[in-house]
Tab-separated table of C-alpha atoms in Angstrom:
chain	number	residue	atom	x	y	z
A	1	MET	CA	78.614	42.377	-34.638
A	2	VAL	CA	77.355	39.077	-34.335
A	3	ILE	CA	74.110	38.394	-36.779
A	4	GLU	CA	72.363	36.350	-33.542
A	5	ASP	CA	73.345	39.429	-31.277
A	6	GLN	CA	71.972	41.936	-33.987
A	7	GLU	CA	69.034	40.145	-33.998
A	8	ARG	CA	67.961	40.228	-30.085
A	9	LEU	CA	68.685	44.479	-30.372
A	10	GLU	CA	66.186	44.177	-32.970
A	11	GLU	CA	63.790	42.639	-31.042
A	12	ALA	CA	64.559	44.766	-28.096
A	13	ALA	CA	64.372	48.076	-30.232
A	14	ASP	CA	61.183	46.687	-31.584
A	15	PHE	CA	59.680	45.913	-28.414
A	16	LEU	CA	60.633	49.378	-26.783
A	17	ARG	CA	59.168	51.188	-30.279
A	18	ALA	CA	55.747	49.632	-29.777
A	19	LEU	CA	55.731	51.236	-25.892
A	20	ALA	CA	56.782	54.724	-26.896
A	21	HIS	CA	53.678	55.924	-26.262
A	22	PRO	CA	52.296	57.440	-23.589
A	23	VAL	CA	48.752	55.536	-23.815
A	24	ARG	CA	50.164	52.077	-24.717
A	25	LEU	CA	52.331	52.061	-21.408
A	26	CYS	CA	48.904	53.036	-19.787
A	27	ILE	CA	47.062	50.082	-21.138
A	28	VAL	CA	49.897	47.260	-21.259
A	29	ARG	CA	50.484	48.596	-17.006
A	30	ARG	CA	46.452	48.106	-16.578
A	31	LEU	CA	47.086	44.579	-18.312
A	32	LEU	CA	49.723	44.384	-15.855
A	33	ARG	CA	47.723	44.625	-12.800
A	34	GLU	CA	44.221	43.614	-13.725
A	35	GLY	CA	45.647	40.326	-15.968
A	36	SER	CA	42.478	41.320	-18.381
A	37	CYS	CA	40.610	43.719	-20.533
A	38	ASN	CA	38.887	44.399	-22.608
A	39	VAL	CA	38.846	47.873	-25.921
A	40	SER	CA	35.215	49.129	-23.871
A	41	TYR	CA	36.696	49.062	-20.247
A	42	MET	CA	39.839	50.790	-21.564
A	43	GLN	CA	38.780	53.292	-23.682
A	44	ASP	CA	36.379	54.703	-20.504
A	45	CYS	CA	39.465	55.021	-18.006
A	46	LEU	CA	41.877	56.204	-21.398
A	47	ASP	CA	38.945	58.705	-22.288
A	48	ALA	CA	39.274	57.863	-25.517
A	49	PRO	CA	38.059	57.412	-28.689
A	50	GLN	CA	37.177	53.523	-29.759
A	51	SER	CA	39.659	53.562	-32.982
A	52	THR	CA	42.395	55.102	-30.775
A	53	VAL	CA	42.359	52.267	-28.353
A	54	SER	CA	42.290	49.546	-31.582
A	55	GLN	CA	45.279	51.122	-32.787
A	56	HIS	CA	47.424	51.144	-29.588
A	57	LEU	CA	46.330	48.075	-29.008
A	58	SER	CA	46.917	46.823	-32.725
A	59	LYS	CA	50.533	48.606	-32.224
A	60	LEU	CA	51.245	45.789	-29.561
A	61	ARG	CA	49.731	42.901	-30.980
A	62	GLN	CA	52.066	43.064	-33.746
A	63	ALA	CA	54.902	43.468	-31.124
A	64	GLY	CA	53.921	40.384	-29.370
A	65	LEU	CA	53.427	41.758	-26.170
A	66	ILE	CA	49.791	41.280	-25.394
A	67	ARG	CA	47.392	38.116	-27.138
A	68	GLY	CA	42.839	38.599	-27.508
A	69	GLU	CA	41.077	35.819	-26.610
A	70	ARG	CA	37.331	36.511	-28.038
A	71	SER	CA	34.490	35.557	-26.036
A	72	GLY	CA	31.517	36.198	-27.695
A	73	LEU	CA	31.326	40.266	-29.228
A	74	GLU	CA	33.813	41.029	-26.582
A	75	VAL	CA	37.894	40.847	-26.953
A	76	ALA	CA	39.680	40.716	-23.429
A	77	TYR	CA	42.856	41.436	-24.133
A	78	GLN	CA	46.720	40.468	-21.813
A	79	LEU	CA	49.979	40.260	-21.844
A	80	LYS	CA	51.660	37.310	-24.332
A	81	ASP	CA	54.065	35.678	-21.314
A	82	GLU	CA	55.514	36.242	-18.319
A	83	ARG	CA	58.700	37.715	-20.486
A	84	VAL	CA	57.112	40.703	-20.686
A	85	ALA	CA	55.481	41.058	-18.176
A	86	LYS	CA	58.607	40.857	-15.678
A	87	ILE	CA	60.508	43.851	-18.308
A	88	LEU	CA	57.353	45.280	-17.957
A	89	ARG	CA	57.771	45.992	-13.879
A	90	ALA	CA	61.285	46.759	-13.943
A	91	LEU	CA	60.481	49.569	-17.008
A	92	LEU	CA	57.213	50.893	-14.934
A	93	CYS	CA	58.673	50.278	-11.557
A	94	GLY	CA	59.145	54.524	-10.907
A	95	ALA	CA	55.611	55.318	-12.118
A	96	ASP	CA	53.693	56.801	-9.243
A	97	GLU	CA	49.453	55.919	-9.403
A	98	GLU	CA	48.511	58.168	-11.879
A	99	GLY	CA	51.042	56.457	-14.087
A	100	ALA	CA	53.211	59.777	-14.382
A	101	PRO	CA	57.336	59.438	-13.840
A	102	HIS	CA	57.802	60.567	-9.774
A	103	GLY	CA	57.922	65.183	-10.222
A	104	ASP	CA	56.149	64.951	-13.495
A	105	GLU	CA	52.812	65.604	-13.041
A	106	GLU	CA	52.320	68.021	-15.601
A	107	ALA	CA	53.056	64.915	-18.111
A	108	ALA	CA	50.564	62.810	-16.508
A	109	THR	CA	48.394	61.292	-19.676
A	110	PRO	CA	45.215	59.312	-18.234
A	111	CYS	CA	45.795	55.762	-17.380
A	112	CYS	CA	43.112	53.156	-16.767
């Protein structure tokens, strides 16, 4: 395997690893739909503690999927770039409005 190929595969694996949690998928889906959200909004719609939401945002930020823009005391998060948005559209196109894959109503996670 060529080193460049290995690096690309590692990058893809890191990207997928960052998305490998229902809460993080919900967060990026909301950012894809809305363009921008703050932690308070995500906390309310996910019905999760602020610390939990912040941990998930941190993982997404470290993986290079999202970025935050500070405005006063608030930070508005958005997808980092169109490449990320394009991949997420392809990944999430089969999810219903509740965030669960079709036919998997039991596994639905509260989603923004």
